[in-house]
mmCIF file of C-alpha atoms and ligand atoms in Angstrom:
data_model
loop_
_atom_site.group_PDB
_atom_site.id
_atom_site.type_symbol
_atom_site.label_atom_id
_atom_site.label_comp_id
_atom_site.label_asym_id
_atom_site.label_seq_id
_atom_site.Cartn_x
_atom_site.Cartn_y
_atom_site.Cartn_z
ATOM 1 C CA MET A 28 -17.744 16.322 -5.901
ATOM 2 C CA SER A 29 -19.549 15.512 -2.687
ATOM 3 C CA VAL A 30 -19.866 11.899 -1.694
ATOM 4 C CA GLU A 31 -23.656 11.974 -2.282
ATOM 5 C CA GLN A 32 -23.146 13.028 -5.906
ATOM 6 C CA ASP A 33 -20.487 10.407 -6.593
ATOM 7 C CA PRO A 34 -22.220 7.721 -8.670
ATOM 8 C CA LYS A 35 -19.709 5.144 -7.452
ATOM 9 C CA TYR A 36 -20.445 5.810 -3.777
ATOM 10 C CA GLN A 37 -22.085 2.793 -2.154
ATOM 11 C CA THR A 38 -24.809 3.207 0.424
ATOM 12 C CA GLY A 39 -25.733 0.595 3.012
ATOM 13 C CA GLU A 40 -24.561 -2.964 3.349
ATOM 14 C CA PRO A 41 -22.420 -4.419 0.574
ATOM 15 C CA ALA A 42 -24.176 -6.223 -2.250
ATOM 16 C CA THR A 43 -24.090 -9.990 -1.812
ATOM 17 C CA PRO A 44 -24.005 -12.661 -4.502
ATOM 18 C CA ALA A 45 -27.422 -13.881 -3.351
ATOM 19 C CA ASN A 46 -29.798 -12.263 -5.832
ATOM 20 C CA LEU A 47 -27.680 -11.894 -8.915
ATOM 21 C CA PRO A 48 -28.967 -12.856 -12.349
ATOM 22 C CA GLN A 49 -28.044 -16.386 -13.448
ATOM 23 C CA ASP A 50 -25.546 -15.256 -16.040
ATOM 24 C CA VAL A 51 -23.255 -13.449 -13.590
ATOM 25 C CA ILE A 52 -20.024 -15.234 -12.676
ATOM 26 C CA VAL A 53 -19.566 -14.945 -8.915
ATOM 27 C CA SER A 54 -16.061 -14.574 -7.548
ATOM 28 C CA PRO A 55 -15.732 -17.322 -4.936
ATOM 29 C CA ASP A 56 -14.205 -14.934 -2.377
ATOM 30 C CA THR A 57 -17.471 -12.967 -2.199
ATOM 31 C CA ARG A 58 -19.108 -16.040 -0.637
ATOM 32 C CA ARG A 59 -16.737 -16.171 2.327
ATOM 33 C CA ASP A 60 -18.224 -15.601 5.774
ATOM 34 C CA GLN A 61 -15.486 -13.070 6.396
ATOM 35 C CA ARG A 62 -15.403 -11.279 3.084
ATOM 36 C CA ILE A 63 -12.788 -8.650 3.938
ATOM 37 C CA PRO A 64 -9.203 -9.979 3.900
ATOM 38 C CA PRO A 65 -6.969 -9.483 6.949
ATOM 39 C CA GLY A 66 -5.644 -5.943 7.383
ATOM 40 C CA GLN A 67 -8.229 -4.448 4.987
ATOM 41 C CA THR A 68 -11.221 -2.182 5.632
ATOM 42 C CA ARG A 69 -14.258 -1.577 3.497
ATOM 43 C CA THR A 70 -14.466 1.654 1.525
ATOM 44 C CA LYS A 71 -17.795 2.768 0.109
ATOM 45 C CA LYS A 72 -16.067 4.986 -2.408
ATOM 46 C CA TRP A 73 -14.031 3.868 -5.331
ATOM 47 C CA PRO A 74 -10.593 5.380 -4.803
ATOM 48 C CA VAL A 75 -8.389 6.129 -7.811
ATOM 49 C CA LEU A 76 -4.837 4.829 -7.533
ATOM 50 C CA HIS A 77 -1.999 4.627 -9.972
ATOM 51 C CA TYR A 78 1.550 5.648 -10.539
ATOM 52 C CA GLY A 79 1.958 8.678 -12.801
ATOM 53 C CA HIS A 80 -0.737 10.310 -14.927
ATOM 54 C CA VAL A 81 -3.913 9.123 -16.564
ATOM 55 C CA PRO A 82 -2.921 8.540 -20.185
ATOM 56 C CA PHE A 83 -5.066 10.159 -22.879
ATOM 57 C CA ILE A 84 -6.436 7.391 -25.078
ATOM 58 C CA ASP A 85 -8.353 8.111 -28.256
ATOM 59 C CA ARG A 86 -10.821 5.264 -28.799
ATOM 60 C CA ASP A 87 -10.286 5.403 -32.554
ATOM 61 C CA LYS A 88 -6.605 4.778 -32.038
ATOM 62 C CA TRP A 89 -6.953 2.360 -29.137
ATOM 63 C CA ARG A 90 -5.542 -1.103 -29.831
ATOM 64 C CA LEU A 91 -5.158 -4.182 -27.684
ATOM 65 C CA GLU A 92 -2.430 -6.656 -28.466
ATOM 66 C CA ILE A 93 -2.131 -10.279 -27.358
ATOM 67 C CA THR A 94 1.332 -11.508 -28.032
ATOM 68 C CA GLY A 95 4.261 -13.611 -26.846
ATOM 69 C CA LEU A 96 3.867 -17.374 -26.460
ATOM 70 C CA VAL A 97 0.583 -17.725 -28.345
ATOM 71 C CA GLU A 98 -0.234 -19.637 -31.512
ATOM 72 C CA ARG A 99 -2.043 -16.678 -33.072
ATOM 73 C CA PRO A 100 -1.020 -13.188 -31.976
ATOM 74 C CA LEU A 101 -4.115 -10.968 -31.864
ATOM 75 C CA ARG A 102 -4.784 -7.286 -32.237
ATOM 76 C CA PHE A 103 -8.146 -5.656 -31.644
ATOM 77 C CA ASN A 104 -9.453 -2.204 -32.334
ATOM 78 C CA TRP A 105 -12.349 -0.840 -30.305
ATOM 79 C CA ASP A 106 -15.146 -2.139 -32.580
ATOM 80 C CA GLU A 107 -13.559 -5.576 -32.771
ATOM 81 C CA PHE A 108 -13.164 -5.730 -29.003
ATOM 82 C CA ARG A 109 -16.795 -4.715 -28.460
ATOM 83 C CA GLN A 110 -17.962 -7.558 -30.703
ATOM 84 C CA LEU A 111 -16.307 -10.285 -28.649
ATOM 85 C CA PRO A 112 -18.532 -12.513 -26.480
ATOM 86 C CA ARG A 113 -19.103 -10.863 -23.113
ATOM 87 C CA VAL A 114 -19.271 -11.930 -19.474
ATOM 88 C CA LYS A 115 -20.323 -10.329 -16.197
ATOM 89 C CA VAL A 116 -18.414 -10.882 -12.966
ATOM 90 C CA PHE A 117 -19.396 -9.993 -9.409
ATOM 91 C CA SER A 118 -16.325 -9.498 -7.230
ATOM 92 C CA ASP A 119 -14.643 -7.597 -4.450
ATOM 93 C CA PHE A 120 -11.561 -5.449 -5.113
ATOM 94 C CA HIS A 121 -8.709 -5.260 -2.589
ATOM 95 C CA CYS A 122 -6.005 -2.622 -2.738
ATOM 96 C CA VAL A 123 -2.730 -3.292 -0.960
ATOM 97 C CA THR A 124 -3.058 0.161 0.656
ATOM 98 C CA ARG A 125 -5.754 -1.514 2.789
ATOM 99 C CA TRP A 126 -9.064 -0.540 1.254
ATOM 100 C CA SER A 127 -11.511 -3.042 -0.188
ATOM 101 C CA ARG A 128 -14.411 -2.134 -2.457
ATOM 102 C CA LEU A 129 -17.032 -4.846 -2.118
ATOM 103 C CA GLY A 130 -19.622 -5.967 -4.624
ATOM 104 C CA ASN A 131 -18.414 -4.698 -7.992
ATOM 105 C CA LEU A 132 -20.167 -5.754 -11.174
ATOM 106 C CA TRP A 133 -17.625 -5.902 -13.960
ATOM 107 C CA GLU A 134 -18.475 -6.497 -17.603
ATOM 108 C CA GLY A 135 -16.211 -7.281 -20.506
ATOM 109 C CA VAL A 136 -14.390 -10.198 -22.103
ATOM 110 C CA ALA A 137 -13.178 -13.278 -20.230
ATOM 111 C CA THR A 138 -9.427 -13.799 -20.266
ATOM 112 C CA ARG A 139 -10.164 -17.484 -20.934
ATOM 113 C CA HIS A 140 -12.011 -16.643 -24.097
ATOM 114 C CA LEU A 141 -9.210 -14.433 -25.382
ATOM 115 C CA MET A 142 -6.680 -17.147 -24.704
ATOM 116 C CA GLU A 143 -8.822 -19.680 -26.545
ATOM 117 C CA LEU A 144 -8.762 -17.367 -29.545
ATOM 118 C CA ALA A 145 -5.024 -16.828 -29.295
ATOM 119 C CA GLY A 146 -4.027 -20.404 -28.391
ATOM 120 C CA ILE A 147 -1.623 -20.799 -25.479
ATOM 121 C CA ARG A 148 1.723 -22.294 -26.368
ATOM 122 C CA PRO A 149 2.810 -25.079 -23.993
ATOM 123 C CA ASP A 150 5.865 -23.195 -22.762
ATOM 124 C CA ALA A 151 3.859 -20.190 -21.489
ATOM 125 C CA THR A 152 3.841 -19.888 -17.683
ATOM 126 C CA HIS A 153 3.282 -16.193 -16.894
ATOM 127 C CA VAL A 154 1.533 -13.127 -18.186
ATOM 128 C CA VAL A 155 2.878 -9.603 -18.402
ATOM 129 C CA ALA A 156 0.107 -7.017 -18.623
ATOM 130 C CA GLN A 157 1.149 -3.627 -19.928
ATOM 131 C CA GLY A 158 -0.710 -0.353 -19.610
ATOM 132 C CA TYR A 159 -0.783 2.688 -21.893
ATOM 133 C CA ASP A 160 0.919 4.586 -19.061
ATOM 134 C CA SER A 161 4.461 4.602 -20.415
ATOM 135 C CA GLY A 162 5.804 1.131 -19.917
ATOM 136 C CA TRP A 163 3.929 0.233 -16.708
ATOM 137 C CA THR A 164 3.592 -3.541 -16.340
ATOM 138 C CA THR A 165 2.487 -6.121 -13.850
ATOM 139 C CA ASN A 166 3.155 -9.867 -13.847
ATOM 140 C CA LEU A 167 1.014 -12.811 -12.870
ATOM 141 C CA PRO A 168 1.001 -16.585 -13.201
ATOM 142 C CA LEU A 169 -0.878 -17.766 -16.282
ATOM 143 C CA ASP A 170 -3.241 -19.977 -14.286
ATOM 144 C CA GLU A 171 -4.406 -17.016 -12.187
ATOM 145 C CA PHE A 172 -4.837 -14.892 -15.287
ATOM 146 C CA LEU A 173 -7.095 -17.692 -16.562
ATOM 147 C CA ALA A 174 -9.309 -17.803 -13.457
ATOM 148 C CA GLU A 175 -12.990 -18.045 -14.298
ATOM 149 C CA ASP A 176 -13.622 -14.580 -12.830
ATOM 150 C CA ALA A 177 -10.704 -12.801 -14.543
ATOM 151 C CA LEU A 178 -11.690 -10.480 -17.376
ATOM 152 C CA LEU A 179 -10.918 -7.450 -19.489
ATOM 153 C CA VAL A 180 -13.356 -4.820 -18.312
ATOM 154 C CA ASP A 181 -15.007 -1.959 -20.145
ATOM 155 C CA LEU A 182 -18.105 -1.551 -17.940
ATOM 156 C CA HIS A 183 -18.276 -1.207 -14.164
ATOM 157 C CA ASP A 184 -21.615 -1.294 -12.334
ATOM 158 C CA GLY A 185 -23.277 -0.808 -15.702
ATOM 159 C CA GLN A 186 -21.337 2.303 -16.725
ATOM 160 C CA PRO A 187 -18.432 2.710 -19.144
ATOM 161 C CA LEU A 188 -15.175 2.431 -17.250
ATOM 162 C CA ASP A 189 -13.889 5.978 -16.914
ATOM 163 C CA ALA A 190 -10.330 7.008 -17.672
ATOM 164 C CA ASP A 191 -9.385 7.361 -13.986
ATOM 165 C CA HIS A 192 -10.229 3.715 -13.384
ATOM 166 C CA GLY A 193 -8.444 2.441 -16.465
ATOM 167 C CA GLY A 194 -10.817 2.967 -19.401
ATOM 168 C CA PRO A 195 -11.267 2.151 -22.188
ATOM 169 C CA VAL A 196 -10.259 -1.345 -20.998
ATOM 170 C CA ARG A 197 -8.562 -2.675 -17.888
ATOM 171 C CA LEU A 198 -7.710 -6.102 -16.569
ATOM 172 C CA VAL A 199 -9.465 -7.347 -13.422
ATOM 173 C CA VAL A 200 -8.149 -10.375 -11.526
ATOM 174 C CA PRO A 201 -10.272 -10.493 -8.375
ATOM 175 C CA GLN A 202 -8.289 -13.024 -6.355
ATOM 176 C CA LEU A 203 -5.120 -10.893 -6.309
ATOM 177 C CA TYR A 204 -4.452 -7.410 -4.917
ATOM 178 C CA ALA A 205 -5.715 -4.664 -7.194
ATOM 179 C CA TRP A 206 -2.315 -3.612 -8.497
ATOM 180 C CA LYS A 207 -2.357 -6.783 -10.631
ATOM 181 C CA SER A 208 -5.486 -5.428 -12.359
ATOM 182 C CA ALA A 209 -3.702 -3.350 -14.997
ATOM 183 C CA LYS A 210 -5.504 -0.190 -16.056
ATOM 184 C CA TRP A 211 -5.455 1.248 -19.617
ATOM 185 C CA LEU A 212 -4.581 -2.176 -20.928
ATOM 186 C CA LYS A 213 -2.444 -2.115 -24.049
ATOM 187 C CA LYS A 214 -0.753 -5.468 -24.271
ATOM 188 C CA ILE A 215 -0.994 -8.959 -22.860
ATOM 189 C CA GLU A 216 2.178 -10.918 -23.343
ATOM 190 C CA LEU A 217 2.596 -14.600 -22.516
ATOM 191 C CA VAL A 218 6.096 -15.478 -21.369
ATOM 192 C CA ASP A 219 7.963 -18.544 -20.116
ATOM 193 C CA GLN A 220 9.385 -17.037 -16.943
ATOM 194 C CA ASP A 221 8.316 -14.697 -14.193
ATOM 195 C CA GLN A 222 9.069 -11.066 -15.081
ATOM 196 C CA PRO A 223 8.436 -8.749 -12.133
ATOM 197 C CA GLY A 224 6.574 -5.609 -13.219
ATOM 198 C CA TYR A 225 6.638 -1.994 -12.127
ATOM 199 C CA TRP A 226 5.541 -2.295 -8.501
ATOM 200 C CA GLU A 227 6.973 -5.761 -8.102
ATOM 201 C CA GLN A 228 10.457 -4.448 -8.914
ATOM 202 C CA LEU A 229 9.977 -1.680 -6.363
ATOM 203 C CA GLY A 230 9.178 -4.119 -3.589
ATOM 204 C CA TYR A 231 5.572 -5.207 -3.898
ATOM 205 C CA HIS A 232 5.085 -8.930 -3.518
ATOM 206 C CA ASP A 233 5.573 -10.918 -6.662
ATOM 207 C CA HIS A 234 2.287 -12.785 -6.261
ATOM 208 C CA GLY A 235 -0.057 -10.611 -4.186
ATOM 209 C CA ASP A 236 -2.630 -12.882 -2.506
ATOM 210 C CA PRO A 237 -4.761 -10.639 -0.238
ATOM 211 C CA TRP A 238 -5.844 -13.549 1.991
ATOM 212 C CA THR A 239 -2.301 -14.292 3.101
ATOM 213 C CA GLU A 240 -1.291 -10.617 3.002
ATOM 214 C CA GLU A 241 1.313 -10.965 0.294
ATOM 215 C CA ARG A 242 1.810 -7.185 0.308
ATOM 216 C CA PHE A 243 5.548 -6.666 0.076
ATOM 217 C CA ARG A 244 8.336 -8.844 -1.133
ATOM 218 C CA ASP A 245 10.212 -8.527 2.102
ATOM 219 C CA GLU A 246 8.799 -6.805 5.152
ATOM 220 C CA LEU A 247 12.295 -5.572 5.952
ATOM 221 C CA GLY A 248 13.045 -4.543 2.405
ATOM 222 C CA ARG A 249 12.231 -1.392 0.582
ATOM 223 C CA ARG A 250 8.583 -0.465 0.390
ATOM 224 C CA PRO A 251 7.159 1.445 -2.543
ATOM 225 C CA ASP A 252 5.832 4.900 -1.802
ATOM 226 C CA PRO A 253 2.304 4.512 -0.524
ATOM 227 C CA GLU A 254 -0.132 5.031 -3.357
HETATM 228 N N1 MTE B 125 -1.614 0.727 -15.902
HETATM 229 C C1 MTE B 125 -1.680 0.796 -14.568
HETATM 230 N N2 MTE B 125 -2.539 -0.022 -13.922
HETATM 231 C C2 MTE B 125 -2.638 0.032 -12.576
HETATM 232 C C3 MTE B 125 -1.845 0.918 -11.805
HETATM 233 C C4 MTE B 125 -0.936 1.766 -12.515
HETATM 234 O O1 MTE B 125 -0.186 2.579 -11.934
HETATM 235 N N3 MTE B 125 -0.889 1.673 -13.882
HETATM 236 N N4 MTE B 125 -1.980 0.932 -10.442
HETATM 237 C C5 MTE B 125 -2.539 -0.268 -9.813
HETATM 238 C C6 MTE B 125 -2.889 -0.062 -8.439
HETATM 239 S S1 MTE B 125 -1.576 0.161 -7.357
HETATM 240 C C7 MTE B 125 -4.185 -0.194 -7.971
HETATM 241 S S2 MTE B 125 -4.556 -0.200 -6.328
HETATM 242 C C8 MTE B 125 -5.335 -0.282 -8.910
HETATM 243 C C9 MTE B 125 -6.340 0.792 -8.587
HETATM 244 O O2 MTE B 125 -7.454 0.803 -9.437
HETATM 245 P P1 MTE B 125 -8.501 1.961 -9.302
HETATM 246 O O3 MTE B 125 -7.781 3.282 -9.475
HETATM 247 O O4 MTE B 125 -9.507 1.739 -10.364
HETATM 248 O O5 MTE B 125 -9.097 1.886 -7.931
HETATM 249 O O6 MTE B 125 -4.923 -0.143 -10.261
HETATM 250 C C10 MTE B 125 -3.731 -0.850 -10.572
HETATM 251 N N5 MTE B 125 -3.524 -0.809 -11.980
HETATM 252 MO MO1 MO B 126 -2.458 -0.110 -5.218
#
């Protein structure tokens, strides 16, 4: 597909939070004077990155599980998920491989809302997000998972999230590098200790703040294969 035909290709200057409808949650980082974190460059495309293959997911069989240290474990099918209250978030998206896609409009269900439904047990400190791609996980602190602009996404820039980008549903946590935004989300598990996920075990930083360039666990240590 040529770049002109790619519906995700951005033309011109990046969208700013200035003229968004009232109901859109604006990621605070999009209001920075210098919106692109150190060591990153803007891409107008939306690259596709993941380990392994895009899993085939039949919507009729799709399920999302919320489990671990919650008062009420939850399980949604597609229709149930689509009936949950929805939010819109405007954010940038920073991949550790140094591209940043600015001005994304994500739509879906706020992580905060889901956790209100499930009830967080007091001993929960971290979240493990698991994808449908055979056992892939990523870890993040519970408070970052609960950021106001963190959500489970099924629409991007008004269109259904395609399989390459993690559809039917992916996690998006704008303030961390994009590998924390698990695609093909299958399970959210609350745990009481940090449990490094797929990339984190291979040498990506445990936390992944793009503004302080938390790219790798140890600059001298092993680096994952570039994705
Ligand atoms: N389930 C799953 N989610 C994943 C990955 C993966 O391999 N599996 N890769 C991560 C990485 S390294 C990045 S940069 C982003 C890329 O999202 P995109 O392909 O939509 O740009 O997805 C993240 N989420
Ligand atoms: Mo990545």
